[in-house]
Amino acid sequence: MKKRHVLIVLLLLLLLGIGAFLFFRQYQSQTRQAAAERTAAAEQAEAARRKTEAEAAAAEAARLAAEQARLAADAAQAAEAERARLAAEAEAARLAAEAARAAEEAERARAAKDAAEREANARLAAELRAKEAAETEAARLAALAKLAAAEKARLEQEAADREAARLAAEKAQREKEAALARIKPALIGRSILPSDYKRREHYYLQVDLLNTAAIAKAEAEKAALQAK
């Protein structure tokens, strides 16, 4: 009985040992599986994390590449704009220089033209002044000649007039003297005999009055002739 109980106990212990061993193996298997699963999950998570990080890094790299490309494009565009600006400024400076040279050439041409016109005008004015001076001098000489001729004619006319006046005065004087010579008072002579005393006084008085009147008339006629 005791052996049976011992055997049973041993059997139970054996069964318990086998069970424990199986349980332990199962536990170890489950533990290893769980660890493997955890490791796999961790690895998957790590892989996912790495993939995410790789994707994020790739995205960041792409972003950085795009940013660098954008910056490079902006820099290239800015450089191109700067080159275009510099080229435009250089072209504007060239055009301004050409315009300045053209303006300077035009100004020199205009100044030369103005100088030539002024010289031509001055020469023409000098010629006109010389011509006007010559015409004025000719007119002055002609006027002087005309005045001299007129003065000569006037002097000759005055001399002729004086000579004619002198001759006329001489002629008038001769005629006046002849006329004066012809004017004589018609005096009445006394023909009464001295013996006729009464008639003689009256007659003499009458004769004296008549003779005085005749003398006064002759003197008046002479004075009138002399006054002419």
PDB file of C-alpha atoms in Angstrom:
ATOM      1  CA  MET A   1       0.000   0.000   0.000  1.00  0.00           C
ATOM      2  CA  LYS A   2       2.756   2.310   0.907  1.00  0.00           C
ATOM      3  CA  LYS A   3       4.625   1.441  -2.294  1.00  0.00           C
ATOM      4  CA  ARG A   4       1.501   2.119  -4.247  1.00  0.00           C
ATOM      5  CA  HIS A   5       1.111   5.416  -2.550  1.00  0.00           C
ATOM      6  CA  VAL A   6       4.756   6.143  -3.125  1.00  0.00           C
ATOM      7  CA  LEU A   7       4.419   5.168  -6.724  1.00  0.00           C
ATOM      8  CA  ILE A   8       1.347   7.291  -7.014  1.00  0.00           C
ATOM      9  CA  VAL A   9       3.158  10.154  -5.378  1.00  0.00           C
ATOM     10  CA  LEU A  10       6.171   9.559  -7.546  1.00  0.00           C
ATOM     11  CA  LEU A  11       3.905   9.294 -10.535  1.00  0.00           C
ATOM     12  CA  LEU A  12       2.131  12.447  -9.534  1.00  0.00           C
ATOM     13  CA  LEU A  13       5.457  14.103  -8.908  1.00  0.00           C
ATOM     14  CA  LEU A  14       6.632  12.829 -12.251  1.00  0.00           C
ATOM     15  CA  LEU A  15       3.453  14.042 -13.878  1.00  0.00           C
ATOM     16  CA  LEU A  16       3.824  17.340 -12.037  1.00  0.00           C
ATOM     17  CA  GLY A  17       7.471  17.526 -13.129  1.00  0.00           C
ATOM     18  CA  ILE A  18       6.535  16.681 -16.688  1.00  0.00           C
ATOM     19  CA  GLY A  19       3.692  19.147 -16.536  1.00  0.00           C
ATOM     20  CA  ALA A  20       5.935  21.731 -15.022  1.00  0.00           C
ATOM     21  CA  PHE A  21       8.567  20.961 -17.578  1.00  0.00           C
ATOM     22  CA  LEU A  22       6.027  21.199 -20.377  1.00  0.00           C
ATOM     23  CA  PHE A  23       4.540  24.306 -18.829  1.00  0.00           C
ATOM     24  CA  PHE A  24       8.004  25.798 -18.462  1.00  0.00           C
ATOM     25  CA  ARG A  25       8.849  24.892 -22.029  1.00  0.00           C
ATOM     26  CA  GLN A  26       5.540  26.258 -23.172  1.00  0.00           C
ATOM     27  CA  TYR A  27       6.170  29.340 -21.045  1.00  0.00           C
ATOM     28  CA  GLN A  28       9.640  29.662 -22.454  1.00  0.00           C
ATOM     29  CA  SER A  29       8.243  29.116 -25.925  1.00  0.00           C
ATOM     30  CA  GLN A  30       5.530  31.642 -25.313  1.00  0.00           C
ATOM     31  CA  THR A  31       8.068  33.953 -23.724  1.00  0.00           C
ATOM     32  CA  ARG A  32      10.431  33.529 -26.611  1.00  0.00           C
ATOM     33  CA  GLN A  33       7.507  33.945 -29.043  1.00  0.00           C
ATOM     34  CA  ALA A  34       6.335  37.001 -27.196  1.00  0.00           C
ATOM     35  CA  ALA A  35       9.877  38.298 -27.120  1.00  0.00           C
ATOM     36  CA  ALA A  36      10.225  37.444 -30.775  1.00  0.00           C
ATOM     37  CA  GLU A  37       6.918  39.112 -31.440  1.00  0.00           C
ATOM     38  CA  ARG A  38       7.989  42.098 -29.360  1.00  0.00           C
ATOM     39  CA  THR A  39      11.332  42.091 -31.141  1.00  0.00           C
ATOM     40  CA  ALA A  40       9.584  41.727 -34.480  1.00  0.00           C
ATOM     41  CA  ALA A  41       7.139  44.439 -33.503  1.00  0.00           C
ATOM     42  CA  ALA A  42      10.006  46.561 -32.280  1.00  0.00           C
ATOM     43  CA  GLU A  43      11.911  45.807 -35.416  1.00  0.00           C
ATOM     44  CA  GLN A  44       8.817  46.537 -37.464  1.00  0.00           C
ATOM     45  CA  ALA A  45       8.293  49.692 -35.455  1.00  0.00           C
ATOM     46  CA  GLU A  46      11.959  50.554 -35.832  1.00  0.00           C
ATOM     47  CA  ALA A  47      11.746  49.716 -39.511  1.00  0.00           C
ATOM     48  CA  ALA A  48       8.606  51.777 -39.763  1.00  0.00           C
ATOM     49  CA  ARG A  49      10.307  54.506 -37.757  1.00  0.00           C
ATOM     50  CA  ARG A  50      13.367  54.249 -39.922  1.00  0.00           C
ATOM     51  CA  LYS A  51      11.169  54.166 -42.993  1.00  0.00           C
ATOM     52  CA  THR A  52       9.271  57.180 -41.689  1.00  0.00           C
ATOM     53  CA  GLU A  53      12.510  58.875 -40.822  1.00  0.00           C
ATOM     54  CA  ALA A  54      13.919  57.846 -44.176  1.00  0.00           C
ATOM     55  CA  GLU A  55      10.774  59.143 -45.856  1.00  0.00           C
ATOM     56  CA  ALA A  56      10.973  62.275 -43.713  1.00  0.00           C
ATOM     57  CA  ALA A  57      14.668  62.571 -44.494  1.00  0.00           C
ATOM     58  CA  ALA A  58      13.906  61.973 -48.164  1.00  0.00           C
ATOM     59  CA  ALA A  59      11.115  64.522 -47.978  1.00  0.00           C
ATOM     60  CA  GLU A  60      13.421  66.924 -46.148  1.00  0.00           C
ATOM     61  CA  ALA A  61      16.147  66.211 -48.665  1.00  0.00           C
ATOM     62  CA  ALA A  62      13.633  66.732 -51.444  1.00  0.00           C
ATOM     63  CA  ARG A  63      12.463  69.901 -49.702  1.00  0.00           C
ATOM     64  CA  LEU A  64      16.030  71.016 -49.247  1.00  0.00           C
ATOM     65  CA  ALA A  65      16.799  70.088 -52.833  1.00  0.00           C
ATOM     66  CA  ALA A  66      13.697  71.942 -53.985  1.00  0.00           C
ATOM     67  CA  GLU A  67      14.625  74.867 -51.737  1.00  0.00           C
ATOM     68  CA  GLN A  68      18.172  74.771 -53.049  1.00  0.00           C
ATOM     69  CA  ALA A  69      16.811  74.488 -56.578  1.00  0.00           C
ATOM     70  CA  ARG A  70      14.440  77.397 -55.839  1.00  0.00           C
ATOM     71  CA  LEU A  71      17.233  79.377 -54.272  1.00  0.00           C
ATOM     72  CA  ALA A  72      19.489  78.495 -57.185  1.00  0.00           C
ATOM     73  CA  ALA A  73      16.723  79.470 -59.602  1.00  0.00           C
ATOM     74  CA  ASP A  74      16.099  82.663 -57.627  1.00  0.00           C
ATOM     75  CA  ALA A  75      19.830  83.321 -57.572  1.00  0.00           C
ATOM     76  CA  ALA A  76      20.056  82.550 -61.272  1.00  0.00           C
ATOM     77  CA  GLN A  77      17.003  84.717 -61.911  1.00  0.00           C
ATOM     78  CA  ALA A  78      18.454  87.474 -59.732  1.00  0.00           C
ATOM     79  CA  ALA A  79      21.806  87.079 -61.474  1.00  0.00           C
ATOM     80  CA  GLU A  80      20.033  87.149 -64.828  1.00  0.00           C
ATOM     81  CA  ALA A  81      18.020  90.177 -63.705  1.00  0.00           C
ATOM     82  CA  GLU A  82      21.229  91.816 -62.466  1.00  0.00           C
ATOM     83  CA  ARG A  83      22.925  90.994 -65.759  1.00  0.00           C
ATOM     84  CA  ALA A  84      19.894  92.326 -67.605  1.00  0.00           C
ATOM     85  CA  ARG A  85      19.905  95.437 -65.389  1.00  0.00           C
ATOM     86  CA  LEU A  86      23.617  95.948 -65.918  1.00  0.00           C
ATOM     87  CA  ALA A  87      23.188  95.300 -69.627  1.00  0.00           C
ATOM     88  CA  ALA A  88      20.251  97.746 -69.727  1.00  0.00           C
ATOM     89  CA  GLU A  89      22.254 100.314 -67.777  1.00  0.00           C
ATOM     90  CA  ALA A  90      25.223  99.767 -70.079  1.00  0.00           C
ATOM     91  CA  GLU A  91      22.940 100.058 -73.118  1.00  0.00           C
ATOM     92  CA  ALA A  92      21.279 103.139 -71.650  1.00  0.00           C
ATOM     93  CA  ALA A  93      24.714 104.622 -70.910  1.00  0.00           C
ATOM     94  CA  ARG A  94      25.830 103.760 -74.452  1.00  0.00           C
ATOM     95  CA  LEU A  95      22.686 105.278 -75.937  1.00  0.00           C
ATOM     96  CA  ALA A  96      23.062 108.325 -73.664  1.00  0.00           C
ATOM     97  CA  ALA A  97      26.701 108.670 -74.720  1.00  0.00           C
ATOM     98  CA  GLU A  98      25.721 108.313 -78.373  1.00  0.00           C
ATOM     99  CA  ALA A  99      22.906 110.830 -77.846  1.00  0.00           C
ATOM    100  CA  ALA A 100      25.335 113.169 -76.099  1.00  0.00           C
ATOM    101  CA  ARG A 101      27.834 112.740 -78.934  1.00  0.00           C
ATOM    102  CA  ALA A 102      25.070 113.284 -81.480  1.00  0.00           C
ATOM    103  CA  ALA A 103      23.863 116.348 -79.560  1.00  0.00           C
ATOM    104  CA  GLU A 104      27.441 117.615 -79.326  1.00  0.00           C
ATOM    105  CA  GLU A 105      27.946 117.016 -83.036  1.00  0.00           C
ATOM    106  CA  ALA A 106      24.627 118.727 -83.767  1.00  0.00           C
ATOM    107  CA  GLU A 107      25.602 121.613 -81.470  1.00  0.00           C
ATOM    108  CA  ARG A 108      28.989 121.925 -83.192  1.00  0.00           C
ATOM    109  CA  ALA A 109      27.285 121.786 -86.590  1.00  0.00           C
ATOM    110  CA  ARG A 110      24.720 124.360 -85.460  1.00  0.00           C
ATOM    111  CA  ALA A 111      27.452 126.566 -84.006  1.00  0.00           C
ATOM    112  CA  ALA A 112      29.478 126.240 -87.207  1.00  0.00           C
ATOM    113  CA  LYS A 113      26.370 127.009 -89.262  1.00  0.00           C
ATOM    114  CA  ASP A 114      25.530 129.978 -87.025  1.00  0.00           C
ATOM    115  CA  ALA A 115      29.132 131.197 -87.266  1.00  0.00           C
ATOM    116  CA  ALA A 116      29.041 130.815 -91.046  1.00  0.00           C
ATOM    117  CA  GLU A 117      25.699 132.616 -91.198  1.00  0.00           C
ATOM    118  CA  ARG A 118      26.991 135.371 -88.916  1.00  0.00           C
ATOM    119  CA  GLU A 119      30.130 135.678 -91.030  1.00  0.00           C
ATOM    120  CA  ALA A 120      28.051 135.743 -94.207  1.00  0.00           C
ATOM    121  CA  ASN A 121      25.646 138.256 -92.667  1.00  0.00           C
ATOM    122  CA  ALA A 122      28.560 140.367 -91.427  1.00  0.00           C
ATOM    123  CA  ARG A 123      30.185 140.201 -94.859  1.00  0.00           C
ATOM    124  CA  LEU A 124      26.876 141.060 -96.523  1.00  0.00           C
ATOM    125  CA  ALA A 125      26.288 143.854 -94.005  1.00  0.00           C
ATOM    126  CA  ALA A 126      29.821 145.164 -94.628  1.00  0.00           C
ATOM    127  CA  GLU A 127      29.229 145.009 -98.381  1.00  0.00           C
ATOM    128  CA  LEU A 128      25.870 146.733 -97.949  1.00  0.00           C
ATOM    129  CA  ARG A 129      27.451 149.355 -95.693  1.00  0.00           C
ATOM    130  CA  ALA A 130      30.255 149.865 -98.213  1.00  0.00           C
ATOM    131  CA  LYS A 131      27.705 150.082-101.012  1.00  0.00           C
ATOM    132  CA  GLU A 132      25.514 152.434 -98.993  1.00  0.00           C
ATOM    133  CA  ALA A 133      28.587 154.486 -98.055  1.00  0.00           C
ATOM    134  CA  ALA A 134      29.635 154.595-101.720  1.00  0.00           C
ATOM    135  CA  GLU A 135      26.092 155.498-102.756  1.00  0.00           C
ATOM    136  CA  THR A 136      25.918 158.069 -99.980  1.00  0.00           C
ATOM    137  CA  GLU A 137      29.298 159.489-100.971  1.00  0.00           C
ATOM    138  CA  ALA A 138      28.246 159.510-104.620  1.00  0.00           C
ATOM    139  CA  ALA A 139      24.966 161.151-103.675  1.00  0.00           C
ATOM    140  CA  ARG A 140      26.863 163.627-101.477  1.00  0.00           C
ATOM    141  CA  LEU A 141      29.305 164.392-104.295  1.00  0.00           C
ATOM    142  CA  ALA A 142      26.416 164.636-106.744  1.00  0.00           C
ATOM    143  CA  ALA A 143      24.580 166.916-104.316  1.00  0.00           C
ATOM    144  CA  LEU A 144      27.741 168.979-103.838  1.00  0.00           C
ATOM    145  CA  ALA A 145      28.218 169.107-107.595  1.00  0.00           C
ATOM    146  CA  LYS A 146      24.571 170.046-107.993  1.00  0.00           C
ATOM    147  CA  LEU A 147      24.892 172.636-105.242  1.00  0.00           C
ATOM    148  CA  ALA A 148      28.107 173.912-106.810  1.00  0.00           C
ATOM    149  CA  ALA A 149      26.415 174.061-110.206  1.00  0.00           C
ATOM    150  CA  ALA A 150      23.371 175.705-108.657  1.00  0.00           C
ATOM    151  CA  GLU A 151      25.624 178.099-106.741  1.00  0.00           C
ATOM    152  CA  LYS A 152      27.588 178.813-109.903  1.00  0.00           C
ATOM    153  CA  ALA A 153      24.370 179.311-111.849  1.00  0.00           C
ATOM    154  CA  ARG A 154      23.029 181.474-109.015  1.00  0.00           C
ATOM    155  CA  LEU A 155      26.208 183.545-108.928  1.00  0.00           C
ATOM    156  CA  GLU A 156      26.193 183.783-112.696  1.00  0.00           C
ATOM    157  CA  GLN A 157      22.498 184.678-112.622  1.00  0.00           C
ATOM    158  CA  GLU A 158      23.109 187.180-109.837  1.00  0.00           C
ATOM    159  CA  ALA A 159      26.030 188.620-111.785  1.00  0.00           C
ATOM    160  CA  ALA A 160      23.866 188.712-114.887  1.00  0.00           C
ATOM    161  CA  ASP A 161      21.016 190.198-112.859  1.00  0.00           C
ATOM    162  CA  ARG A 162      23.364 192.731-111.313  1.00  0.00           C
ATOM    163  CA  GLU A 163      24.761 193.556-114.726  1.00  0.00           C
ATOM    164  CA  ALA A 164      21.264 193.791-116.151  1.00  0.00           C
ATOM    165  CA  ALA A 165      20.187 195.855-113.153  1.00  0.00           C
ATOM    166  CA  ARG A 166      23.262 198.022-113.565  1.00  0.00           C
ATOM    167  CA  LEU A 167      22.582 198.450-117.247  1.00  0.00           C
ATOM    168  CA  ALA A 168      18.912 199.033-116.518  1.00  0.00           C
ATOM    169  CA  ALA A 169      19.830 201.489-113.766  1.00  0.00           C
ATOM    170  CA  GLU A 170      22.252 203.225-116.077  1.00  0.00           C
ATOM    171  CA  LYS A 171      19.611 203.281-118.787  1.00  0.00           C
ATOM    172  CA  ALA A 172      17.003 204.485-116.297  1.00  0.00           C
ATOM    173  CA  GLN A 173      19.447 207.019-114.994  1.00  0.00           C
ATOM    174  CA  ARG A 174      20.143 208.213-118.506  1.00  0.00           C
ATOM    175  CA  GLU A 175      16.452 208.268-119.261  1.00  0.00           C
ATOM    176  CA  LYS A 176      15.820 210.024-115.949  1.00  0.00           C
ATOM    177  CA  GLU A 177      18.542 212.520-116.661  1.00  0.00           C
ATOM    178  CA  ALA A 178      17.146 212.986-120.144  1.00  0.00           C
ATOM    179  CA  ALA A 179      13.680 213.386-118.693  1.00  0.00           C
ATOM    180  CA  LEU A 180      15.000 215.747-116.051  1.00  0.00           C
ATOM    181  CA  ALA A 181      16.796 217.596-118.745  1.00  0.00           C
ATOM    182  CA  ARG A 182      13.550 217.861-120.646  1.00  0.00           C
ATOM    183  CA  ILE A 183      11.684 219.098-117.566  1.00  0.00           C
ATOM    184  CA  LYS A 184      12.218 222.852-117.491  1.00  0.00           C
ATOM    185  CA  PRO A 185       9.846 225.416-116.096  1.00  0.00           C
ATOM    186  CA  ALA A 186       8.156 227.474-118.756  1.00  0.00           C
ATOM    187  CA  LEU A 187       8.949 230.824-117.338  1.00  0.00           C
ATOM    188  CA  ILE A 188       7.154 233.852-118.573  1.00  0.00           C
ATOM    189  CA  GLY A 189       9.285 236.802-119.522  1.00  0.00           C
ATOM    190  CA  ARG A 190       8.491 240.283-118.544  1.00  0.00           C
ATOM    191  CA  SER A 191       7.548 242.255-121.606  1.00  0.00           C
ATOM    192  CA  ILE A 192       5.751 245.178-120.030  1.00  0.00           C
ATOM    193  CA  LEU A 193       7.409 248.478-120.528  1.00  0.00           C
ATOM    194  CA  PRO A 194       8.763 250.119-117.466  1.00  0.00           C
ATOM    195  CA  SER A 195       6.817 253.288-118.275  1.00  0.00           C
ATOM    196  CA  ASP A 196       3.518 251.472-117.632  1.00  0.00           C
ATOM    197  CA  TYR A 197       3.876 251.517-113.910  1.00  0.00           C
ATOM    198  CA  LYS A 198       0.436 250.442-112.762  1.00  0.00           C
ATOM    199  CA  ARG A 199       0.136 247.534-115.099  1.00  0.00           C
ATOM    200  CA  ARG A 200       3.777 246.596-114.544  1.00  0.00           C
ATOM    201  CA  GLU A 201       3.411 245.833-110.817  1.00  0.00           C
ATOM    202  CA  HIS A 202       0.364 243.714-111.307  1.00  0.00           C
ATOM    203  CA  TYR A 203       1.853 242.006-114.315  1.00  0.00           C
ATOM    204  CA  TYR A 204       5.139 241.272-112.550  1.00  0.00           C
ATOM    205  CA  LEU A 205       3.283 239.759-109.610  1.00  0.00           C
ATOM    206  CA  GLN A 206       1.268 237.535-111.902  1.00  0.00           C
ATOM    207  CA  VAL A 207       4.381 236.483-113.815  1.00  0.00           C
ATOM    208  CA  ASP A 208       6.206 235.644-110.570  1.00  0.00           C
ATOM    209  CA  LEU A 209       3.287 233.543-109.376  1.00  0.00           C
ATOM    210  CA  LEU A 210       3.088 231.646-112.650  1.00  0.00           C
ATOM    211  CA  ASN A 211       6.856 231.144-112.748  1.00  0.00           C
ATOM    212  CA  THR A 212       6.862 229.919-109.120  1.00  0.00           C
ATOM    213  CA  ALA A 213       4.075 227.443-109.952  1.00  0.00           C
ATOM    214  CA  ALA A 214       5.970 226.264-113.031  1.00  0.00           C
ATOM    215  CA  ILE A 215       9.180 225.831-111.023  1.00  0.00           C
ATOM    216  CA  ALA A 216       7.294 223.919-108.281  1.00  0.00           C
ATOM    217  CA  LYS A 217       5.722 221.620-110.878  1.00  0.00           C
ATOM    218  CA  ALA A 218       9.110 220.952-112.507  1.00  0.00           C
ATOM    219  CA  GLU A 219      10.664 220.220-109.102  1.00  0.00           C
ATOM    220  CA  ALA A 220       7.823 217.837-108.275  1.00  0.00           C
ATOM    221  CA  GLU A 221       8.240 216.018-111.577  1.00  0.00           C
ATOM    222  CA  LYS A 222      11.991 215.730-110.985  1.00  0.00           C
ATOM    223  CA  ALA A 223      11.418 214.463-107.456  1.00  0.00           C
ATOM    224  CA  ALA A 224       8.934 211.879-108.787  1.00  0.00           C
ATOM    225  CA  LEU A 225      11.428 210.716-111.416  1.00  0.00           C
ATOM    226  CA  GLN A 226      14.230 210.540-108.858  1.00  0.00           C
ATOM    227  CA  ALA A 227      12.028 208.562-106.500  1.00  0.00           C
ATOM    228  CA  LYS A 228      11.439 205.865-109.152  1.00  0.00           C
TER     229      LYS A 228
END
